[in-house]
């Protein structure tokens, strides 16, 4: 009996799969983008066309900045096989310290007031991170226990700073950091920023190609390189257009890119460089992959662990600066349950709770997904209690997806 001519031959790979392979794009990242697009269009329909307006997307960008900044640090924490449940409380505590110093301690109106409070707030965040890291690294207490204690301690501390009193108002210049009415860079500088970003993307693509050729590594097809640069250019131009479409109250003056988003971009670039090209970043991923082997290879695991938590604390301080500037006040409820959104953002973004695997860019995508859900539910009038239920379910589903993805990869 004669076999058919097609028997035993492998199936032809779909064109999109071939492109992703040539472009070296993680399929999980593509899946997250598809989920984000589906969530956005779904929420747009359920909010009667409000969600995808320029005004709401501007607010969403500002809201995502706080979660995104802390999520970049949470990636390193989880990659190293730890967890930090205290990030929301640390943000609230450092925010109250900043507001208290700015309003009640330092002379109001002086030029050095708000810069000094920012510096002291970031130092405070770093000290708190060092405190957590010390107990985890040098005393061998599980990070879950240490940071759970920190969650309670610093939430109480946020109340005790002013005995529960809300501290306001903040310095007018300081308020610009929160992305309020004047907290953006305007249309001209937004376009300049966008063009510089596109140029940088093209330069990095060219530099990466030259580096591969120099060292004899395989390169992507030129067409694929140009397509990727074009996609990034379209996304950047679209983002600038949306930010410029939202005008200031009672005027036709475009706002442009908000300052918190610029801070987020700076943090993402910095954290990406730390995780990819520094020795410290390589140590973190090595520890997550195999802690025992990392220690035997000469890595100072204890010191690295402490530095991870210090970075996390400083990032909580940056998030506190943006939050207090946006609220124009320090309230002890700041950051309540933020740890859930931050952990979920990291996990949704591809950071494995088993350690050793994580992505800064993925965490930002996860932060946008989490804030999109939160923002959309507020627009739909969903109660605070129900929002917590849904966010909790999303966190469980994210961990389940991570587990299933790991099994399929084996």
Tab-separated table of C-alpha atoms in Angstrom:
chain	number	residue	atom	x	y	z
A	1	UNK	CA	0.000	0.000	0.000
A	2	UNK	CA	1.463	3.330	-1.075
A	3	UNK	CA	1.713	6.175	1.473
A	4	UNK	CA	0.474	9.626	0.538
A	5	UNK	CA	3.171	12.055	-0.508
A	6	UNK	CA	2.466	14.417	2.441
A	7	UNK	CA	2.678	11.730	5.125
A	8	UNK	CA	5.397	12.169	7.688
A	9	UNK	CA	6.249	15.693	6.570
A	10	UNK	CA	6.198	18.406	9.267
A	11	UNK	CA	3.446	20.996	9.147
A	12	UNK	CA	4.338	24.324	7.578
A	13	UNK	CA	4.906	26.959	10.263
A	14	UNK	CA	2.414	29.863	10.193
A	15	UNK	CA	3.788	33.135	8.811
A	16	UNK	CA	3.236	34.990	12.107
A	17	UNK	CA	5.109	32.290	14.044
A	18	UNK	CA	8.026	32.512	11.609
A	19	UNK	CA	8.133	36.293	12.002
A	20	UNK	CA	8.123	36.060	15.821
A	21	UNK	CA	10.954	33.542	15.690
A	22	UNK	CA	13.030	35.667	13.302
A	23	UNK	CA	12.362	38.801	15.357
A	24	UNK	CA	13.196	36.897	18.575
A	25	UNK	CA	9.960	38.058	20.201
A	26	UNK	CA	8.715	36.153	23.245
A	27	UNK	CA	5.336	34.586	22.444
A	28	UNK	CA	4.250	35.178	26.027
A	29	UNK	CA	4.802	38.913	25.555
A	30	UNK	CA	2.692	38.832	22.390
A	31	UNK	CA	-0.052	37.027	24.301
A	32	UNK	CA	0.003	39.743	26.986
A	33	UNK	CA	-0.287	42.473	24.366
A	34	UNK	CA	-3.266	40.634	22.869
A	35	UNK	CA	-4.849	40.388	26.334
A	36	UNK	CA	-4.280	44.116	26.914
A	37	UNK	CA	-5.892	45.024	23.596
A	38	UNK	CA	-8.870	42.756	24.357
A	39	UNK	CA	-9.238	44.261	27.850
A	40	UNK	CA	-9.110	47.806	26.467
A	41	UNK	CA	-11.746	47.229	23.798
A	42	UNK	CA	-13.916	45.280	26.215
A	43	UNK	CA	-13.778	48.058	28.816
A	44	UNK	CA	-14.377	50.677	26.121
A	45	UNK	CA	-17.633	48.963	25.205
A	46	UNK	CA	-18.683	48.432	28.823
A	47	UNK	CA	-18.025	52.082	29.725
A	48	UNK	CA	-20.031	53.463	26.791
A	49	UNK	CA	-16.972	54.728	24.950
A	50	UNK	CA	-15.265	56.471	27.884
A	51	UNK	CA	-12.284	54.183	28.487
A	52	UNK	CA	-10.308	54.889	25.295
A	53	UNK	CA	-10.756	58.657	25.402
A	54	UNK	CA	-7.614	60.804	25.585
A	55	UNK	CA	-8.552	62.034	29.055
A	56	UNK	CA	-8.885	58.554	30.519
A	57	UNK	CA	-5.765	57.219	28.798
A	58	UNK	CA	-3.797	60.173	30.211
A	59	UNK	CA	-5.064	59.334	33.711
A	60	UNK	CA	-4.350	55.649	33.119
A	61	UNK	CA	-0.756	56.457	32.151
A	62	UNK	CA	-0.260	58.412	35.380
A	63	UNK	CA	-1.933	55.715	37.497
A	64	UNK	CA	0.141	52.950	35.909
A	65	UNK	CA	3.358	54.816	36.673
A	66	UNK	CA	3.211	54.186	40.419
A	67	UNK	CA	2.499	50.453	40.109
A	68	UNK	CA	4.967	50.124	37.220
A	69	UNK	CA	7.829	51.719	39.148
A	70	UNK	CA	7.416	49.347	42.092
A	71	UNK	CA	6.831	46.362	39.789
A	72	UNK	CA	10.298	46.803	38.250
A	73	UNK	CA	11.809	46.243	41.686
A	74	UNK	CA	9.455	43.389	42.459
A	75	UNK	CA	10.797	41.584	39.378
A	76	UNK	CA	14.274	41.392	40.948
A	77	UNK	CA	12.836	40.365	44.315
A	78	UNK	CA	10.819	37.492	42.845
A	79	UNK	CA	13.572	36.450	40.406
A	80	UNK	CA	15.824	35.981	43.459
A	81	UNK	CA	13.152	33.663	44.962
A	82	UNK	CA	11.863	36.153	47.516
A	83	UNK	CA	8.710	38.233	47.948
A	84	UNK	CA	8.009	41.696	49.356
A	85	UNK	CA	4.559	42.159	50.865
A	86	UNK	CA	5.439	45.492	52.465
A	87	UNK	CA	5.769	47.663	49.342
A	88	UNK	CA	2.383	49.372	49.749
A	89	UNK	CA	3.016	50.151	53.413
A	90	UNK	CA	6.563	51.348	52.729
A	91	UNK	CA	5.207	53.662	50.042
A	92	UNK	CA	2.595	55.007	52.453
A	93	UNK	CA	5.114	55.488	55.270
A	94	UNK	CA	7.751	57.233	53.136
A	95	UNK	CA	5.019	59.376	51.574
A	96	UNK	CA	3.884	60.524	55.004
A	97	UNK	CA	7.491	61.285	56.010
A	98	UNK	CA	7.961	63.373	52.850
A	99	UNK	CA	4.693	65.288	53.385
A	100	UNK	CA	5.361	65.836	57.090
A	101	UNK	CA	8.854	67.189	56.467
A	102	UNK	CA	7.685	69.407	53.617
A	103	UNK	CA	4.692	70.933	55.416
A	104	UNK	CA	5.390	70.750	59.175
A	105	UNK	CA	9.178	70.670	59.593
A	106	UNK	CA	11.013	72.554	56.837
A	107	UNK	CA	10.303	76.243	56.107
A	108	UNK	CA	7.496	76.528	53.568
A	109	UNK	CA	8.339	78.291	50.307
A	110	UNK	CA	12.101	77.851	50.411
A	111	UNK	CA	13.757	76.568	47.240
A	112	UNK	CA	15.465	73.666	49.034
A	113	UNK	CA	12.329	72.405	50.801
A	114	UNK	CA	10.895	69.955	48.286
A	115	UNK	CA	14.217	68.660	46.856
A	116	UNK	CA	15.407	67.919	50.396
A	117	UNK	CA	12.243	66.015	51.260
A	118	UNK	CA	12.580	63.917	48.100
A	119	UNK	CA	16.182	63.009	48.915
A	120	UNK	CA	15.323	62.165	52.521
A	121	UNK	CA	12.298	60.139	51.400
A	122	UNK	CA	14.408	58.072	49.002
A	123	UNK	CA	17.025	57.546	51.724
A	124	UNK	CA	14.280	56.440	54.095
A	125	UNK	CA	13.012	53.964	51.489
A	126	UNK	CA	16.537	52.586	51.035
A	127	UNK	CA	17.002	52.232	54.821
A	128	UNK	CA	13.706	50.355	55.142
A	129	UNK	CA	14.744	48.090	52.275
A	130	UNK	CA	18.074	47.464	53.999
A	131	UNK	CA	16.181	46.600	57.198
A	132	UNK	CA	14.084	44.014	55.352
A	133	UNK	CA	17.093	42.697	53.459
A	134	UNK	CA	19.178	42.340	56.638
A	135	UNK	CA	16.667	40.041	58.310
A	136	UNK	CA	16.229	37.996	55.140
A	137	UNK	CA	19.889	37.727	54.107
A	138	UNK	CA	21.840	37.729	57.359
A	139	UNK	CA	19.348	36.276	59.824
A	140	UNK	CA	17.765	33.703	57.534
A	141	UNK	CA	14.146	34.716	58.168
A	142	UNK	CA	11.910	34.006	55.148
A	143	UNK	CA	11.110	37.132	53.149
A	144	UNK	CA	7.400	36.347	53.420
A	145	UNK	CA	7.549	36.663	57.223
A	146	UNK	CA	9.832	39.716	57.292
A	147	UNK	CA	7.836	41.705	54.764
A	148	UNK	CA	4.495	40.627	56.252
A	149	UNK	CA	5.733	42.110	59.507
A	150	UNK	CA	6.873	45.179	57.566
A	151	UNK	CA	3.430	45.513	56.016
A	152	UNK	CA	1.931	45.872	59.504
A	153	UNK	CA	4.754	47.942	61.011
A	154	UNK	CA	5.023	50.573	58.300
A	155	UNK	CA	1.269	50.849	57.826
A	156	UNK	CA	1.046	51.650	61.524
A	157	UNK	CA	4.038	53.961	61.178
A	158	UNK	CA	2.288	55.888	58.399
A	159	UNK	CA	-0.523	56.609	60.859
A	160	UNK	CA	1.770	57.514	63.741
A	161	UNK	CA	3.805	60.094	61.781
A	162	UNK	CA	0.998	62.638	62.153
A	163	UNK	CA	-1.454	60.690	64.362
A	164	UNK	CA	-3.644	59.975	61.359
A	165	UNK	CA	-3.808	63.601	60.217
A	166	UNK	CA	-3.686	64.300	56.470
A	167	UNK	CA	-0.835	66.699	55.683
A	168	UNK	CA	-1.375	69.340	52.967
A	169	UNK	CA	-0.752	71.297	50.797
A	170	UNK	CA	2.485	70.346	49.096
A	171	UNK	CA	4.902	72.744	47.408
A	172	UNK	CA	3.528	73.984	44.028
A	173	UNK	CA	6.707	72.948	42.182
A	174	UNK	CA	6.655	69.542	43.853
A	175	UNK	CA	3.068	69.024	42.661
A	176	UNK	CA	4.288	69.009	39.038
A	177	UNK	CA	5.834	65.573	39.702
A	178	UNK	CA	2.344	64.132	40.148
A	179	UNK	CA	1.130	64.888	36.623
A	180	UNK	CA	-1.580	67.368	37.613
A	181	UNK	CA	-2.829	70.346	35.594
A	182	UNK	CA	0.685	71.605	34.844
A	183	UNK	CA	2.466	68.307	35.479
A	184	UNK	CA	3.292	67.557	31.854
A	185	UNK	CA	5.870	68.739	29.326
A	186	UNK	CA	3.557	70.187	26.663
A	187	UNK	CA	3.127	69.271	22.990
A	188	UNK	CA	6.445	70.559	21.620
A	189	UNK	CA	8.668	68.781	24.109
A	190	UNK	CA	6.475	65.678	23.804
A	191	UNK	CA	7.156	65.519	20.064
A	192	UNK	CA	10.857	66.145	20.655
A	193	UNK	CA	10.883	63.326	23.198
A	194	UNK	CA	9.043	61.038	20.775
A	195	UNK	CA	11.434	61.747	17.893
A	196	UNK	CA	14.456	61.208	20.139
A	197	UNK	CA	12.930	57.921	21.345
A	198	UNK	CA	12.403	56.734	17.755
A	199	UNK	CA	15.953	57.687	16.858
A	200	UNK	CA	17.241	55.837	19.907
A	201	UNK	CA	15.263	52.701	18.989
A	202	UNK	CA	16.718	52.776	15.453
A	203	UNK	CA	20.252	53.378	16.774
A	204	UNK	CA	20.027	50.514	19.290
A	205	UNK	CA	18.729	48.160	16.581
A	206	UNK	CA	21.664	49.136	14.319
A	207	UNK	CA	24.172	48.848	17.174
A	208	UNK	CA	22.859	45.417	18.153
A	209	UNK	CA	23.154	44.218	14.547
A	210	UNK	CA	26.726	45.519	14.240
A	211	UNK	CA	27.695	43.879	17.525
A	212	UNK	CA	26.317	40.515	16.366
A	213	UNK	CA	28.133	40.742	13.057
A	214	UNK	CA	31.370	41.670	14.826
A	215	UNK	CA	31.223	38.626	17.094
A	216	UNK	CA	29.941	36.224	14.440
A	217	UNK	CA	26.501	35.742	15.944
A	218	UNK	CA	23.442	35.159	13.710
A	219	UNK	CA	21.482	38.314	12.862
A	220	UNK	CA	17.849	39.000	12.107
A	221	UNK	CA	16.871	39.653	8.481
A	222	UNK	CA	17.159	43.345	7.607
A	223	UNK	CA	13.453	43.496	6.715
A	224	UNK	CA	12.518	42.178	10.150
A	225	UNK	CA	14.761	44.775	11.806
A	226	UNK	CA	13.086	47.596	9.874
A	227	UNK	CA	9.590	46.233	10.594
A	228	UNK	CA	10.343	46.161	14.327
A	229	UNK	CA	11.682	49.736	14.248
A	230	UNK	CA	8.572	50.812	12.305
A	231	UNK	CA	6.277	49.160	14.861
A	232	UNK	CA	8.042	50.952	17.715
A	233	UNK	CA	7.843	54.245	15.780
A	234	UNK	CA	4.084	53.841	15.269
A	235	UNK	CA	3.560	53.055	18.964
A	236	UNK	CA	5.619	56.051	20.088
A	237	UNK	CA	3.883	58.449	17.675
A	238	UNK	CA	0.484	57.085	18.722
A	239	UNK	CA	1.331	57.575	22.397
A	240	UNK	CA	2.438	61.181	21.849
A	241	UNK	CA	-0.691	61.910	19.789
A	242	UNK	CA	-2.944	60.603	22.560
A	243	UNK	CA	-1.129	62.558	25.281
A	244	UNK	CA	-1.321	65.731	23.168
A	245	UNK	CA	-5.036	65.165	22.515
A	246	UNK	CA	-5.893	65.795	26.169
A	247	UNK	CA	-6.092	69.533	26.795
A	248	UNK	CA	-5.887	71.620	29.937
A	249	UNK	CA	-9.225	72.676	31.540
A	250	UNK	CA	-11.122	75.422	29.718
A	251	UNK	CA	-8.474	75.729	27.002
A	252	UNK	CA	-7.189	74.133	23.810
A	253	UNK	CA	-3.631	73.779	25.128
A	254	UNK	CA	-2.436	70.148	24.858
A	255	UNK	CA	-0.940	68.695	28.017
A	256	UNK	CA	1.659	66.403	26.466
A	257	UNK	CA	3.424	63.553	28.227
A	258	UNK	CA	2.896	63.630	32.021
A	259	UNK	CA	5.937	63.868	34.283
A	260	UNK	CA	5.171	60.582	36.147
A	261	UNK	CA	5.392	58.715	32.832
A	262	UNK	CA	8.815	60.262	32.165
A	263	UNK	CA	9.921	59.149	35.640
A	264	UNK	CA	8.598	55.654	34.891
A	265	UNK	CA	10.489	55.540	31.586
A	266	UNK	CA	13.703	56.613	33.351
A	267	UNK	CA	13.213	53.897	35.994
A	268	UNK	CA	12.472	51.236	33.358
A	269	UNK	CA	15.603	52.135	31.386
A	270	UNK	CA	17.713	52.130	34.552
A	271	UNK	CA	16.315	48.854	35.890
A	272	UNK	CA	16.634	47.200	32.462
A	273	UNK	CA	20.296	48.174	32.298
A	274	UNK	CA	20.856	46.931	35.845
A	275	UNK	CA	19.219	43.571	35.127
A	276	UNK	CA	20.828	42.984	31.719
A	277	UNK	CA	24.325	44.434	31.572
A	278	UNK	CA	25.583	44.742	35.159
A	279	UNK	CA	27.288	42.096	37.249
A	280	UNK	CA	24.694	42.645	39.971
A	281	UNK	CA	21.872	41.828	37.545
A	282	UNK	CA	23.587	38.624	36.439
A	283	UNK	CA	24.056	37.655	40.086
A	284	UNK	CA	20.333	38.125	40.785
A	285	UNK	CA	19.278	35.832	37.947
A	286	UNK	CA	21.956	33.295	38.853
A	287	UNK	CA	20.691	33.226	42.445
A	288	UNK	CA	17.150	32.683	41.231
A	289	UNK	CA	18.166	29.890	38.875
A	290	UNK	CA	20.173	27.951	41.450
A	291	UNK	CA	20.967	29.657	44.790
A	292	UNK	CA	23.364	26.943	45.960
A	293	UNK	CA	25.338	26.926	42.720
A	294	UNK	CA	25.473	30.748	42.765
A	295	UNK	CA	26.945	30.707	46.267
A	296	UNK	CA	29.490	28.029	45.369
A	297	UNK	CA	30.557	30.049	42.319
A	298	UNK	CA	31.619	32.908	44.589
A	299	UNK	CA	28.571	35.197	44.467
A	300	UNK	CA	27.973	37.060	47.732
A	301	UNK	CA	24.354	35.958	48.025
A	302	UNK	CA	23.703	37.782	51.292
A	303	UNK	CA	25.011	41.128	50.060
A	304	UNK	CA	23.147	40.796	46.764
A	305	UNK	CA	19.906	39.927	48.574
A	306	UNK	CA	20.232	42.982	50.795
A	307	UNK	CA	20.879	45.215	47.769
A	308	UNK	CA	17.763	43.850	46.045
A	309	UNK	CA	15.579	44.901	48.966
A	310	UNK	CA	17.313	48.291	49.180
A	311	UNK	CA	16.517	48.949	45.519
A	312	UNK	CA	12.922	47.918	46.180
A	313	UNK	CA	12.747	50.387	49.068
A	314	UNK	CA	14.117	53.266	46.960
A	315	UNK	CA	11.568	52.513	44.230
A	316	UNK	CA	8.807	52.633	46.864
A	317	UNK	CA	10.140	56.074	47.793
A	318	UNK	CA	9.927	57.225	44.154
A	319	UNK	CA	6.338	55.926	43.980
A	320	UNK	CA	5.586	57.824	47.203
A	321	UNK	CA	6.894	61.068	45.664
A	322	UNK	CA	4.579	60.723	42.652
A	323	UNK	CA	1.594	59.778	44.836
A	324	UNK	CA	1.937	62.642	47.320
A	325	UNK	CA	2.554	65.115	44.486
A	326	UNK	CA	-0.542	63.895	42.657
A	327	UNK	CA	-2.749	63.994	45.750
A	328	UNK	CA	-1.205	67.297	46.898
A	329	UNK	CA	-1.239	65.728	50.356
A	330	UNK	CA	0.120	62.954	52.519
A	331	UNK	CA	-2.548	60.508	53.689
A	332	UNK	CA	-1.821	57.430	55.788
A	333	UNK	CA	-4.034	55.325	53.512
A	334	UNK	CA	-1.634	55.744	50.558
A	335	UNK	CA	-0.529	52.448	49.059
A	336	UNK	CA	-3.203	50.373	50.774
A	337	UNK	CA	-3.184	46.894	49.124
A	338	UNK	CA	-0.791	48.176	46.436
A	339	UNK	CA	1.347	45.083	47.029
A	340	UNK	CA	-1.338	42.963	45.340
A	341	UNK	CA	-1.248	45.007	42.138
A	342	UNK	CA	2.557	45.148	42.148
A	343	UNK	CA	3.021	41.389	42.616
A	344	UNK	CA	0.291	40.637	40.079
A	345	UNK	CA	1.910	43.009	37.562
A	346	UNK	CA	5.254	41.234	37.902
A	347	UNK	CA	3.722	37.759	37.605
A	348	UNK	CA	1.449	38.686	34.699
A	349	UNK	CA	4.529	40.162	33.018
A	350	UNK	CA	6.281	36.790	33.000
A	351	UNK	CA	8.192	36.791	36.293
A	352	UNK	CA	8.153	33.231	37.628
A	353	UNK	CA	7.435	32.737	41.328
A	354	UNK	CA	9.865	29.808	41.144
A	355	UNK	CA	12.645	32.355	40.538
A	356	UNK	CA	15.276	32.799	37.863
A	357	UNK	CA	12.982	34.238	35.179
A	358	UNK	CA	11.632	37.768	34.852
A	359	UNK	CA	11.264	40.764	32.568
A	360	UNK	CA	11.192	44.489	33.369
A	361	UNK	CA	9.276	45.266	30.162
A	362	UNK	CA	6.810	42.479	30.939
A	363	UNK	CA	6.211	43.888	34.417
A	364	UNK	CA	5.280	47.270	32.906
A	365	UNK	CA	2.846	45.543	30.583
A	366	UNK	CA	1.430	43.709	33.585
A	367	UNK	CA	1.105	47.001	35.490
A	368	UNK	CA	-0.843	48.552	32.604
A	369	UNK	CA	-3.170	45.520	32.506
A	370	UNK	CA	-3.785	45.700	36.274
A	371	UNK	CA	-4.417	49.448	36.244
A	372	UNK	CA	-6.642	49.118	33.184
A	373	UNK	CA	-8.853	46.686	35.086
A	374	UNK	CA	-8.904	48.960	38.144
A	375	UNK	CA	-9.589	52.068	36.056
A	376	UNK	CA	-12.308	50.383	34.005
A	377	UNK	CA	-14.093	49.041	37.078
A	378	UNK	CA	-14.109	52.530	38.630
A	379	UNK	CA	-15.649	53.943	35.440
A	380	UNK	CA	-18.306	51.213	35.554
A	381	UNK	CA	-19.139	52.043	39.157
A	382	UNK	CA	-17.951	48.713	40.590
A	383	UNK	CA	-17.721	48.881	44.387
A	384	UNK	CA	-14.364	48.891	46.158
A	385	UNK	CA	-15.092	45.519	47.744
A	386	UNK	CA	-15.911	43.903	44.396
A	387	UNK	CA	-12.778	45.430	42.840
A	388	UNK	CA	-10.688	43.733	45.521
A	389	UNK	CA	-12.404	40.413	44.768
A	390	UNK	CA	-11.652	40.729	41.055
A	391	UNK	CA	-8.032	41.821	41.586
A	392	UNK	CA	-7.538	38.841	43.908
A	393	UNK	CA	-8.924	36.491	41.269
A	394	UNK	CA	-6.656	38.014	38.632
A	395	UNK	CA	-3.654	37.380	40.905
A	396	UNK	CA	-4.645	33.711	41.327
A	397	UNK	CA	-5.192	33.294	37.581
A	398	UNK	CA	-1.831	34.917	36.849
A	399	UNK	CA	-0.005	32.448	39.119
A	400	UNK	CA	-1.987	29.540	37.628
A	401	UNK	CA	-1.062	30.690	34.115
A	402	UNK	CA	2.605	30.917	35.152
A	403	UNK	CA	2.453	27.347	36.511
A	404	UNK	CA	0.821	25.972	33.358
A	405	UNK	CA	3.242	27.866	31.116
A	406	UNK	CA	6.187	26.371	32.998
A	407	UNK	CA	4.763	22.846	32.599
A	408	UNK	CA	4.280	23.316	28.854
A	409	UNK	CA	7.841	24.598	28.473
A	410	UNK	CA	9.325	21.392	29.932
